[in-house]
Short mmCIF file of C-alpha atoms and ligand atoms in Angstrom, two decimals:
data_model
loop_
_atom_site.label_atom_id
_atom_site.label_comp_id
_atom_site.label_asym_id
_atom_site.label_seq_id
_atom_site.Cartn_x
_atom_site.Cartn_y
_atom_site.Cartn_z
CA UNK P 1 -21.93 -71.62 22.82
CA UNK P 2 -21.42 -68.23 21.83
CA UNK P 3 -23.12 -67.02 18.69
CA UNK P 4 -20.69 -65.21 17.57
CA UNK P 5 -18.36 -68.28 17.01
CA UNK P 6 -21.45 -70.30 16.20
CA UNK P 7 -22.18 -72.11 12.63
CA UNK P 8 -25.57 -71.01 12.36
CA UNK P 9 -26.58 -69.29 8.71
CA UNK P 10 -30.01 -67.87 9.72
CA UNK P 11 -32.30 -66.18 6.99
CA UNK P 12 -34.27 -63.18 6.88
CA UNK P 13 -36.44 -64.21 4.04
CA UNK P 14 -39.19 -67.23 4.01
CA UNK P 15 -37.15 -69.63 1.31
CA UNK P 16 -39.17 -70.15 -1.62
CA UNK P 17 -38.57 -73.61 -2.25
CA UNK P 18 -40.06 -74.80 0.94
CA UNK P 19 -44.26 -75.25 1.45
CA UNK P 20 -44.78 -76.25 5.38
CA UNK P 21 -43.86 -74.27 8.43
CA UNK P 22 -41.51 -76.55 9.29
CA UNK P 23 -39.19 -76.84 6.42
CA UNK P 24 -39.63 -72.87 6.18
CA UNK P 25 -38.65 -72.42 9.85
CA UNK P 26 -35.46 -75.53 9.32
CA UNK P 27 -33.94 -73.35 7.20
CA UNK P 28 -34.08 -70.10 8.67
CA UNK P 29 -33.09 -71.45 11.50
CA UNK P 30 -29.95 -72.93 10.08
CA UNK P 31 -30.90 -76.14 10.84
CA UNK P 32 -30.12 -78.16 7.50
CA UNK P 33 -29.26 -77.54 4.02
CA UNK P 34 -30.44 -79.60 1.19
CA UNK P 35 -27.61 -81.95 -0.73
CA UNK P 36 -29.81 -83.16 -3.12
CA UNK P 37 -33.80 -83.92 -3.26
CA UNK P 38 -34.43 -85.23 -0.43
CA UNK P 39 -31.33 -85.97 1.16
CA UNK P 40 -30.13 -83.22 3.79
CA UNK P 41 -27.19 -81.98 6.00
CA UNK P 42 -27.54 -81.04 9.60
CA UNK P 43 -25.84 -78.79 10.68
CA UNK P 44 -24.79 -77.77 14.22
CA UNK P 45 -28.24 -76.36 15.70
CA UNK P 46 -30.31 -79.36 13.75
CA UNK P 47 -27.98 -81.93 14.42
CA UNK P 48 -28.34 -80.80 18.38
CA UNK P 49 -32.18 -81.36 18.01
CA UNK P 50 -31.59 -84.88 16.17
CA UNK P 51 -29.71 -86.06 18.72
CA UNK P 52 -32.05 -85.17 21.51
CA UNK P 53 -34.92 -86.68 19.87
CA UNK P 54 -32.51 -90.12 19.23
CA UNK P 55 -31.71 -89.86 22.95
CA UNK P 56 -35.30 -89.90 24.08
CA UNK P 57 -36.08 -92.62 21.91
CA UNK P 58 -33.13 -94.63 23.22
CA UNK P 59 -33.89 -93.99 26.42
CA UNK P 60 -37.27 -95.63 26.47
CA UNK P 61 -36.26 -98.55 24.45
CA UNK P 62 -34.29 -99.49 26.73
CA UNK P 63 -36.44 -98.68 29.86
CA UNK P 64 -39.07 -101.38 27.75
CA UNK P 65 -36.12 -103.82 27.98
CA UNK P 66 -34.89 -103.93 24.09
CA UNK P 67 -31.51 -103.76 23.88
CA UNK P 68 -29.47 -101.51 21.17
CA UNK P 69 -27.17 -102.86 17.96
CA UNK P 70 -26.73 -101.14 15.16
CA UNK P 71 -27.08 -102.87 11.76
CA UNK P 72 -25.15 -101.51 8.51
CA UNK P 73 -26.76 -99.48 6.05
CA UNK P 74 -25.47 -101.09 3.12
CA UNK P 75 -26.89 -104.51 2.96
CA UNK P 76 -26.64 -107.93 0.20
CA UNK P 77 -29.09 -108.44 -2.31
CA UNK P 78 -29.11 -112.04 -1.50
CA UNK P 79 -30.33 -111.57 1.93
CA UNK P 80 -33.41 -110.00 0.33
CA UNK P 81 -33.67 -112.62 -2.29
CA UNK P 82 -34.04 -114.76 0.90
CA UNK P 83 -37.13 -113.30 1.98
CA UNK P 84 -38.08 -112.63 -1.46
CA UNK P 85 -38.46 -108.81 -0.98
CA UNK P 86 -35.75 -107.97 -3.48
CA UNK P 87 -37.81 -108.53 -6.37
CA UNK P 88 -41.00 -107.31 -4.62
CA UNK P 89 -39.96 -103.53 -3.45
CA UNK P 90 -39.91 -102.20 -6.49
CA UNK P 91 -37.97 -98.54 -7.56
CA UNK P 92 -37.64 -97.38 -3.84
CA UNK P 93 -35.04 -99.37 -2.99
CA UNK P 94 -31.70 -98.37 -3.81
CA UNK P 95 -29.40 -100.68 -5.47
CA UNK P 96 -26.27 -100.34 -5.19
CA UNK P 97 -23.15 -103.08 -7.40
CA UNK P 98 -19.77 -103.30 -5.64
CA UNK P 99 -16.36 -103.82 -7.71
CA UNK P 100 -16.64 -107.64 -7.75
CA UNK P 101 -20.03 -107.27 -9.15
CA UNK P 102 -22.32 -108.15 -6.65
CA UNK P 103 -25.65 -106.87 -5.86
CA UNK P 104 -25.86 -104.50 -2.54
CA UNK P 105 -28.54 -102.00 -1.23
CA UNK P 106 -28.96 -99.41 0.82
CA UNK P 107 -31.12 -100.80 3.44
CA UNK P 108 -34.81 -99.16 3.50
CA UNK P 109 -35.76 -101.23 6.52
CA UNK P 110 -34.03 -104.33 8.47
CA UNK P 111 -36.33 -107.08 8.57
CA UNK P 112 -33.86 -109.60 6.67
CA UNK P 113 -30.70 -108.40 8.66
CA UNK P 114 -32.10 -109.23 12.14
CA UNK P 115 -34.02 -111.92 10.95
CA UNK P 116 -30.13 -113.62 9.54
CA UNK P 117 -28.80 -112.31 12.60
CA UNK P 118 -31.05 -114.40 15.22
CA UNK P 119 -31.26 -117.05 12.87
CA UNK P 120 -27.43 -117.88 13.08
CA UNK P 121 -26.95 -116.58 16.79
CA UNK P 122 -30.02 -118.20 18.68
CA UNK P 123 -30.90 -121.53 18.77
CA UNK P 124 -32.38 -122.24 21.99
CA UNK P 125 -36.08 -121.28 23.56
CA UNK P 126 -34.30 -120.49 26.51
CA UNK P 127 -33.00 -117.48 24.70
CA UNK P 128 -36.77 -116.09 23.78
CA UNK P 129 -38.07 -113.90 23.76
CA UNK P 130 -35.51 -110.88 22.21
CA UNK P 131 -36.27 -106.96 21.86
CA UNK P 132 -33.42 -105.57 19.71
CA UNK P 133 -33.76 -102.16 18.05
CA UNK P 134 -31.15 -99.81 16.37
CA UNK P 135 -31.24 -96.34 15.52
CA UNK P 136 -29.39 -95.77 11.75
CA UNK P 137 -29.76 -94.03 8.53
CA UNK P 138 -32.73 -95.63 5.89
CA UNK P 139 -32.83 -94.69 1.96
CA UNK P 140 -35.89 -94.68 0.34
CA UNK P 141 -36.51 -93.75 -3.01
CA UNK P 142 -39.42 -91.89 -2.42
CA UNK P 143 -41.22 -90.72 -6.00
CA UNK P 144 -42.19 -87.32 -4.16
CA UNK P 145 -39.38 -86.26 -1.43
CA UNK P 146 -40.65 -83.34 -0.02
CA UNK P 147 -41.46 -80.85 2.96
CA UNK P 148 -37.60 -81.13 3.87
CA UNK P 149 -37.30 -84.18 6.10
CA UNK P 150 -40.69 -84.71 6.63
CA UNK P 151 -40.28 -87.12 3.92
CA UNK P 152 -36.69 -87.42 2.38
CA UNK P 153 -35.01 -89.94 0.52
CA UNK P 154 -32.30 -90.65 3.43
CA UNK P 155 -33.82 -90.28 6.85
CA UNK P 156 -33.17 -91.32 10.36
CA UNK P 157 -35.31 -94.07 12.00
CA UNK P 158 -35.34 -96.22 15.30
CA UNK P 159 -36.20 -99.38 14.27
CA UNK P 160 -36.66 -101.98 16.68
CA UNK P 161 -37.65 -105.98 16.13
CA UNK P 162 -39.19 -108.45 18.53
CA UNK P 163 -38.61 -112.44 18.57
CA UNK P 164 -40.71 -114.74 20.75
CA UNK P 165 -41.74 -118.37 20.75
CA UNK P 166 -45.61 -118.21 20.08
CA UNK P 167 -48.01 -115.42 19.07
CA UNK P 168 -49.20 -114.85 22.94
CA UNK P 169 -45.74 -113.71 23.52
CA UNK P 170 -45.91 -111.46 20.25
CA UNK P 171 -48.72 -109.89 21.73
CA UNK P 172 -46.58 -109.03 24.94
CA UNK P 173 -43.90 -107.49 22.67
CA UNK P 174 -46.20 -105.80 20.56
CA UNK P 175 -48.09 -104.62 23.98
CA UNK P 176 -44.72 -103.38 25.57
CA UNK P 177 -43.95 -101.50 22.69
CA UNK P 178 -47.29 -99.74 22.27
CA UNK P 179 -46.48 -98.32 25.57
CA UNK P 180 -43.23 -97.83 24.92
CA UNK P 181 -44.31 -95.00 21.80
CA UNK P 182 -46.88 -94.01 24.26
CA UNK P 183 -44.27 -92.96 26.65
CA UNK P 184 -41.57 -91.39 23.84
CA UNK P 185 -44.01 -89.16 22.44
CA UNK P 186 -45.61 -87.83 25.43
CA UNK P 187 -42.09 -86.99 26.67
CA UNK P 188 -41.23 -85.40 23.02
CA UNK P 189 -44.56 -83.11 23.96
CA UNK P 190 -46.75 -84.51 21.38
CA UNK P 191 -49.99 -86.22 21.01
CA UNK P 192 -49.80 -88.98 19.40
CA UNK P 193 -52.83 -90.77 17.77
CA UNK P 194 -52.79 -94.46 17.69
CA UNK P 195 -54.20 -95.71 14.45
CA UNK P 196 -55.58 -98.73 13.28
CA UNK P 197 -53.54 -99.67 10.35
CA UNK P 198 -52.91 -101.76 7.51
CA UNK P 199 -50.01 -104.05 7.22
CA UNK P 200 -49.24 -103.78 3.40
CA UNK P 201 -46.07 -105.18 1.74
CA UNK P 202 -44.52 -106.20 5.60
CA UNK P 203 -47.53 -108.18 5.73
CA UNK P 204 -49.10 -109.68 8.69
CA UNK P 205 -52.03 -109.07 10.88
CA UNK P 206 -51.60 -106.44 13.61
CA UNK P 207 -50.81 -102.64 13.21
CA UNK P 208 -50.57 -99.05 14.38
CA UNK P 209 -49.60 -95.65 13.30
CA UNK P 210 -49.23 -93.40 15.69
CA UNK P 211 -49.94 -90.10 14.03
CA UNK P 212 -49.66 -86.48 15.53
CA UNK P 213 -52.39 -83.95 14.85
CA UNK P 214 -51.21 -81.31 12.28
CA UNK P 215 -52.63 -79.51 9.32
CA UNK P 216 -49.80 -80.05 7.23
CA UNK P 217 -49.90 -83.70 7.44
CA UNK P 218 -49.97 -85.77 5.20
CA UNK P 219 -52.85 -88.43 6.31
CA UNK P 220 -56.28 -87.87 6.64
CA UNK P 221 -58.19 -89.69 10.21
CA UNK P 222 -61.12 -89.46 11.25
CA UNK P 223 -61.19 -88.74 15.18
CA UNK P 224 -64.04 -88.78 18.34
CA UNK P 225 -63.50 -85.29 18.70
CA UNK P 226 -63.70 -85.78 22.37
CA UNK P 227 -59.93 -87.39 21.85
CA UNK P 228 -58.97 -83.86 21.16
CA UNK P 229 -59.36 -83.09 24.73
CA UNK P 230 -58.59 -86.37 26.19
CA UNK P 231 -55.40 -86.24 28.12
CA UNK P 232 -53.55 -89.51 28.38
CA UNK P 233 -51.31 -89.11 30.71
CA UNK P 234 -53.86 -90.76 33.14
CA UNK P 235 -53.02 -93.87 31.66
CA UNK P 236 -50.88 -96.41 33.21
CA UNK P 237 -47.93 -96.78 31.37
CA UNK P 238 -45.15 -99.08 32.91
CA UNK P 239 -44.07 -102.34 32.72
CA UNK P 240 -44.17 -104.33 35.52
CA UNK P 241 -47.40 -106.22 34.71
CA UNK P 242 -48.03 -107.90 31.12
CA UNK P 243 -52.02 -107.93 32.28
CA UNK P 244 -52.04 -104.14 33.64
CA UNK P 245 -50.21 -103.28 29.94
CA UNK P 246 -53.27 -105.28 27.82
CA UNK P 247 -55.79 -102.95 30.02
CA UNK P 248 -53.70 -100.06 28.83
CA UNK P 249 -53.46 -100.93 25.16
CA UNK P 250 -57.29 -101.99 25.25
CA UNK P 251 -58.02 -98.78 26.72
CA UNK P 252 -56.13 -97.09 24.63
CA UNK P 253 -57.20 -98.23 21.50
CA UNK P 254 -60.97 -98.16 22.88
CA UNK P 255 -60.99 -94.56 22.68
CA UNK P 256 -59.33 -94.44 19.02
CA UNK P 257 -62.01 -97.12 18.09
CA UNK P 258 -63.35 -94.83 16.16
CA UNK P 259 -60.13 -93.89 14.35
CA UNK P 260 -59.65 -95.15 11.03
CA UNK P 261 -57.18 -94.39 8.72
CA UNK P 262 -59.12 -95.39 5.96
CA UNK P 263 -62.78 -93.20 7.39
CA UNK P 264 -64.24 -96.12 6.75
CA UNK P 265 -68.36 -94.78 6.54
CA UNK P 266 -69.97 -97.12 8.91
CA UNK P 267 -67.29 -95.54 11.76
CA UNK P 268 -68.23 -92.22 10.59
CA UNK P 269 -71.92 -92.36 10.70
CA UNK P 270 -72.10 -93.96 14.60
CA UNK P 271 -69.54 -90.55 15.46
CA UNK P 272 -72.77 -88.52 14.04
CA UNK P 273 -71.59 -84.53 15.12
CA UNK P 274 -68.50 -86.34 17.19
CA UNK P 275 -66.75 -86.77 14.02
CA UNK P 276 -63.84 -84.35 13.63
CA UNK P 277 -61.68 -84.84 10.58
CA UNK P 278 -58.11 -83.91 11.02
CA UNK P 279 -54.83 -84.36 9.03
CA UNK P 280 -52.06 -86.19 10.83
CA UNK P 281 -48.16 -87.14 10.07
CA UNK P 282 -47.18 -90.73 11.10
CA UNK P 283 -44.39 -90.78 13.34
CA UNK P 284 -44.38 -94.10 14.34
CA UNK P 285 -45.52 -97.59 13.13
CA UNK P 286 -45.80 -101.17 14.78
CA UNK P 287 -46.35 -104.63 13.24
CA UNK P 288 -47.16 -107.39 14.49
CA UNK P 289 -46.61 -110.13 11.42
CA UNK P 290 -45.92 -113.88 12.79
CA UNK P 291 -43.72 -115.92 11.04
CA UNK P 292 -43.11 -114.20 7.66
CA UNK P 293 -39.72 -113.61 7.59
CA UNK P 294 -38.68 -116.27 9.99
CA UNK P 295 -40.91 -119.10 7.89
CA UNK P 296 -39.10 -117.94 4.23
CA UNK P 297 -35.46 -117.20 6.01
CA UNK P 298 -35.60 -120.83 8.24
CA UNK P 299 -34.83 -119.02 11.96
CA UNK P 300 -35.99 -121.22 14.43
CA UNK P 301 -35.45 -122.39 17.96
CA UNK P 302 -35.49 -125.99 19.51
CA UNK P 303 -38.59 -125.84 22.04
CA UNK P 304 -38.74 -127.42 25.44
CA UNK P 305 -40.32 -130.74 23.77
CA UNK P 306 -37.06 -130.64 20.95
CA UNK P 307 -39.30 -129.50 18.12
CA UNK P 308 -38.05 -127.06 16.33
CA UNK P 309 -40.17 -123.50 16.25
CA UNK P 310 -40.50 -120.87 13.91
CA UNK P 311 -40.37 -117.37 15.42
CA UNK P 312 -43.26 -114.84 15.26
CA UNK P 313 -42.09 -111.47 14.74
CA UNK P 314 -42.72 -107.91 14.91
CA UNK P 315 -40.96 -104.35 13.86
CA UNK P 316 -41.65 -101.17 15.52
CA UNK P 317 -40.29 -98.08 13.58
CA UNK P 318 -40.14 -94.22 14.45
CA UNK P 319 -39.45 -91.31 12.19
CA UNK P 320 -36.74 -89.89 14.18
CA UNK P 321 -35.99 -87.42 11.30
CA UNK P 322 -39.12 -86.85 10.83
CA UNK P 323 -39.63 -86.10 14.17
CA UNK P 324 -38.00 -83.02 14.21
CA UNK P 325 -40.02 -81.29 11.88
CA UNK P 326 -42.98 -83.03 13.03
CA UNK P 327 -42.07 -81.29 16.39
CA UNK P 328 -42.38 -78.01 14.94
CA UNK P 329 -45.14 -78.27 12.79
CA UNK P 330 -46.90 -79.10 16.15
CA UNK P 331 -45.36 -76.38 18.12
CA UNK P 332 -44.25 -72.81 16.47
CA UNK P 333 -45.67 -69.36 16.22
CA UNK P 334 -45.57 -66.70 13.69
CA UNK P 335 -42.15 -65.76 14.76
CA UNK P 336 -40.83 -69.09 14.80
CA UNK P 337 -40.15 -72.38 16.27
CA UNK P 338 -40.98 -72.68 20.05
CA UNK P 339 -38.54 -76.25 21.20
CA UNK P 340 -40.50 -78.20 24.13
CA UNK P 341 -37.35 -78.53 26.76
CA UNK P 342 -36.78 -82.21 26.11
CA UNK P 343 -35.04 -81.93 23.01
CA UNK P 344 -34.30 -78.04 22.66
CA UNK P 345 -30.97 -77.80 20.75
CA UNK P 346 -29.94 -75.56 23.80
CA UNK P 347 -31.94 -74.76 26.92
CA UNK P 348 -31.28 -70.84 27.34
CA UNK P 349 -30.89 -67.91 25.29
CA UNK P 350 -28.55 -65.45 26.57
CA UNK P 351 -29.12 -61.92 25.19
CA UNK P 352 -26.66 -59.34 25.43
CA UNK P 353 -28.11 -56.10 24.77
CA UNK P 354 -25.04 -54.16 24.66
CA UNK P 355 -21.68 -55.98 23.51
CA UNK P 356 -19.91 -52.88 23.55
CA UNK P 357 -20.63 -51.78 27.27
CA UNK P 358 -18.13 -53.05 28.95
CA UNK P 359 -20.02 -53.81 32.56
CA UNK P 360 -23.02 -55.37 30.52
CA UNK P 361 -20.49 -58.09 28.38
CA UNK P 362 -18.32 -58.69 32.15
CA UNK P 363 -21.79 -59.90 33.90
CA UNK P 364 -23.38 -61.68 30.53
CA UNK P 365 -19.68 -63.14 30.23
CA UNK P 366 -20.29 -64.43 34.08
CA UNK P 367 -23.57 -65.61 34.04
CA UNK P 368 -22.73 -67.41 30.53
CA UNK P 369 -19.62 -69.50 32.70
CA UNK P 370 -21.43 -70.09 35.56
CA UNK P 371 -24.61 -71.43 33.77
CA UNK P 372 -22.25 -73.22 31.74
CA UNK P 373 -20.58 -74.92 34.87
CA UNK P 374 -23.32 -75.53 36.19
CA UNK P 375 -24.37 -78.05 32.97
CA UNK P 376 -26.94 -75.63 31.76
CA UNK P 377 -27.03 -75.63 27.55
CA UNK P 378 -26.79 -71.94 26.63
CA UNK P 379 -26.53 -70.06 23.39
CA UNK P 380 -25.05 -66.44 24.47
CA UNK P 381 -25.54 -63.84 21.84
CA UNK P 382 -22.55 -61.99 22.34
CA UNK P 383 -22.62 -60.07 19.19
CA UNK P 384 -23.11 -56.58 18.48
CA UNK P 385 -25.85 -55.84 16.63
CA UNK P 386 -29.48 -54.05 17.18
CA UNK P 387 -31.50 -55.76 20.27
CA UNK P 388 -34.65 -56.25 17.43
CA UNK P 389 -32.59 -58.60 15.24
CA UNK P 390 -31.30 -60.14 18.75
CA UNK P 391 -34.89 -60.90 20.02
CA UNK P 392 -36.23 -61.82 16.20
CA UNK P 393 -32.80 -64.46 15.99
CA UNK P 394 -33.98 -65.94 19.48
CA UNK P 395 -37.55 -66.22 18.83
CA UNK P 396 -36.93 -67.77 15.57
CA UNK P 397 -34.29 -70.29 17.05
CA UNK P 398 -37.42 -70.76 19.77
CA UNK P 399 -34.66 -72.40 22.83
CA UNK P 400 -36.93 -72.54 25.85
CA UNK P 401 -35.62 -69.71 27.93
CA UNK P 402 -34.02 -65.85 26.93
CA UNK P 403 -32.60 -64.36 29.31
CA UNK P 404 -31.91 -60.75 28.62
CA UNK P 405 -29.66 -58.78 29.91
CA UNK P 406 -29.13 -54.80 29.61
CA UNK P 407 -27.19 -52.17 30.81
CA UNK P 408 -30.46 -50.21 32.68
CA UNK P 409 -31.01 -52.78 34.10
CA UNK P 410 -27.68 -53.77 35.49
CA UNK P 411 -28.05 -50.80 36.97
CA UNK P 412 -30.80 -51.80 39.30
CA UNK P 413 -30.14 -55.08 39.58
CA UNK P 414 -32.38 -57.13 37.46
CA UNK P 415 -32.22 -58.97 34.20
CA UNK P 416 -35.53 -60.51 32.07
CA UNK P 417 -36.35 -64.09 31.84
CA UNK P 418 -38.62 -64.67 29.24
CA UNK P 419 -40.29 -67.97 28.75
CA UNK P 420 -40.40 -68.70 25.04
CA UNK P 421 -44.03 -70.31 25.04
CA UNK P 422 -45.79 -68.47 27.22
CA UNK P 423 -43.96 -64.82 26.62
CA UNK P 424 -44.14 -64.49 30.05
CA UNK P 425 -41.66 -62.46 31.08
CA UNK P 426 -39.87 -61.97 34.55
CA UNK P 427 -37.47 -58.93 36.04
CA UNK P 428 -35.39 -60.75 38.84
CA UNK P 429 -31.84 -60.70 39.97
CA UNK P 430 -29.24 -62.21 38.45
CA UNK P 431 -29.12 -65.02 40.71
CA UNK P 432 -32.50 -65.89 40.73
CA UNK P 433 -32.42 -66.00 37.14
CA UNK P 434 -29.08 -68.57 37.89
CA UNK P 435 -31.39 -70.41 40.54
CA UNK P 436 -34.51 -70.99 37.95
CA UNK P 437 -32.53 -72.04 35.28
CA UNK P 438 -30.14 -74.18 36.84
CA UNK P 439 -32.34 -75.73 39.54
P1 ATP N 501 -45.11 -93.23 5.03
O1 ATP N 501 -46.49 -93.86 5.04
O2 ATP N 501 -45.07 -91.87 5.63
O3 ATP N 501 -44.44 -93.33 3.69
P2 ATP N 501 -44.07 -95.73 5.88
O4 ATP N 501 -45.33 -96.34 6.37
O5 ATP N 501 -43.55 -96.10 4.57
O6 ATP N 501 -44.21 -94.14 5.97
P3 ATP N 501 -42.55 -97.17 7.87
O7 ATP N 501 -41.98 -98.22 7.01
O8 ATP N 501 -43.68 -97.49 8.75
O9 ATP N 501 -42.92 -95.91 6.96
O10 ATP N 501 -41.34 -96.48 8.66
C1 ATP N 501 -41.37 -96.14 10.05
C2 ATP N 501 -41.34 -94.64 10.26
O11 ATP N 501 -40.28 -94.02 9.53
C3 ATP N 501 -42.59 -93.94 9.76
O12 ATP N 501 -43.59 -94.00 10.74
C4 ATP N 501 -42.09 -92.52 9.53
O13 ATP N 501 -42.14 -91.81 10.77
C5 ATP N 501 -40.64 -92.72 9.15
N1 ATP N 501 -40.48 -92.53 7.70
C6 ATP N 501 -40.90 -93.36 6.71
N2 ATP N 501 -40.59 -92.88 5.50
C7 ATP N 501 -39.95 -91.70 5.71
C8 ATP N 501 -39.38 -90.71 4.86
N3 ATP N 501 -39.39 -90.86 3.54
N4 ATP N 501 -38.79 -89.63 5.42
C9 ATP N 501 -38.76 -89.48 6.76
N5 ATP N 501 -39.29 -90.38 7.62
C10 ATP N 501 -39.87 -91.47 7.12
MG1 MG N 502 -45.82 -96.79 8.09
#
């Protein structure tokens, strides 16, 4: 993409209305605009980063073996009444009356709409257990939208729902998707915390958060302040082996034992000078919650004896919205956001230091199509302009890579990589530069 042709609206200035780096740094970057309070538009660079983020997610729900739908956003009031949540979720919900008169909502969560779905699809044990997740648009009337999509009224969320015969199997699904966020948010670059959790108006009687560390966030946890430190990737996290996956999740959770959303005192005391209180932003949530909606909505299966069988249930959600400004709260500097690779909106900056040199634009102009052809995601600043405001745009932006490229040093053969994290910077030919970046 060249950024001269680019919809990108960049500003100079830190916009007032915004209070966390990330919201600051989303629109300066040109990332989204606000439509109302809390409901946003991406535009082109955002949407790039949304989409990467949704395509990790996806990509590891399905390597855990759930399988993708997608589930409207507008949803009856009936259904609800079903479950008895309509009258129960009080002023977040958005209700919404069609021209015949009938009550509709804009669906904050889809508990009901899978639960109807299995119910009149599945009738069989044979057909157990099921892992079906979709990845579409939630309102919530939130009483405080704010920090930009940290918490908006319309936001983006993966939410996936498991169906199995009896609670042992539950505890596989819930299991399998415990290392399923394990695996997502380790390959988004963050660290996510695991918390205990409390299973409020879904109800039921197993639950996580998994919360990354960040001052701006809006939970408080109490944390073994080895955990800091701890590096999980030594855990095993695949699926082949329901038993191996319990040792994982027990491990797991042994070293968050002392976690505790709530800071419960008794945790805090046996921590003594371990205790380290930090804020954290939930990104994800499981629940593990039997038979409530299944009981109330009548889904059941015929067992192997002929009996019929209620199913126990969980939902798994993640913030994929969210996500994106949870990324950069975790991961910026003062001159702006720095994008891990996996879900950088492009991989390589490509500087031009001097549009108006004609042997400087021919070999930016050839490195951009041959990057390009080689599948490499580049955003060539082709304009004219002052190098400062160049490297200030492509700092801010914070892709992975910059690779700048001058007349001098045309001259003797080299260009500068510069890795965006690090600042490490490299002179090297023009085709090493090709070789790194597209190998
Ligand atoms: P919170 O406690 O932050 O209000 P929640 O517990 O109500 O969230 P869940 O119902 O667990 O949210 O939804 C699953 C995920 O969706 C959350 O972990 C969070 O990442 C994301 N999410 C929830 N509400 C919002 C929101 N208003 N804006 C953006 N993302 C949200
Ligand atoms: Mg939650």
């Amino acid at each position: 993409m060249r950024l001269s042709q680019y919809f990108i609206p960049t500003l100079k200035e830190n916009p007032t209305e915004a209070q966390i780096v990330s919201h600051r740094l989303m629109l300066r970057a040109g990332m989204i605009r606000q439509a109302s309070a809390g409901i946003y538009s991406w535009l082109p660079l955002g949407y790039r980063v949304l989409k990467k983020i949704e395509q990790v997610v996806r990509e590891e729900q399905d390597r855990a073996g759930c399988q993708e739908m997608l589930m409207p956003t507008i949803q009856s009031a009936d259904l609800w009444r079903e479950s008895g949540r309509y009258d129960d979720y009080g002023p977040e919900m958005l209700r919404i009356r069609d021209r015949h008169d009938r009550d509709m909502l804009f669906g904050p969560t889809n508990e009901e709409q899978i639960t109807q779905i299995v119910r009149d699809n599945i009738k069989s044990y044979k057909d157990m257990p099921k892992l079906l997740y979709h990845i579409q648009w939630k309102f919530r009337d939130e009483v405080r939208p704010r920090f930009g999509v940290m918490r908006g009224r319309e936001f983006l969320m993966k939410d996936a729902y498991s169906f199995d015969l009896d609670s042992a199997g539950a505890r596989r699904s819930y299991n399998r998707f415990f290392v399923c966020y394990m695996r997502t948010f380790e390959r988004l670059g963050l660290k996510a915390v695991p918390v205990r959790a409390d299973t409020g108006p879904i109800g039921g009687n197993l639950s996580h958060e998994f919360l990354i560390l960040a001052d701006t966030g809006e939970s408080e946890i109490g944390c073994h302040a080895d955990f800091i430190d701890m590096d999980l990737r030594g855990a095993d996290l695949d699926y082949d082996n329901e038993d191996d996956m319990q040792r994982t999740v027990d491990h797991v959770t042994s070293l968050y034992a002392a976690v505790d959303e709530q800071r419960d005192e008794e945790t805090e005391k046996s921590l003594g000078d371990k205790l380290k209180v930090q804020r954290g932003i939930e990104v994800g949530h499981i629940f593990s919650f039997g038979t409530k909606y299944t009981a109330a909505m009548g889904a059941v299966v015929n067992g192997p004896d002929g009996e019929s069988t209620e199913l126990e249930c969980g939902s798994y959600g993640i913030g994929v919205s969210r996500l994106v400004a949870g990324i950069i709260e975790a991961s910026h500097d003062e001159n702006g956001i720095i994008w891990p690779e996996s879900v950088a909106p492009f991989k390589v900056g490509l500087i031009n230091l001097k549009a108006n040199d004609e042997d400087c634009t021919s070999a930016c102009d050839d490195l951009y199509k041959r990057l390009t052809k080689a599948g490499v995601e580049v955003l060539y600043d082709d304009r004219e302009g002052r190098a400062g405001v160049k490297f200030a745009d492509m700092d801010l932006i914070g892709l992975p890579w910059q690779l700048i490229i001058g007349p001098r040093g045309l001259k003797s053969g080299v260009v500068e990589l510069k890795n965006r994290q690090s600042s490490e910077r490299q002179e090297i030919s023009i085709d090493e530069a090709f070789a790194q970046l597209a190998g």
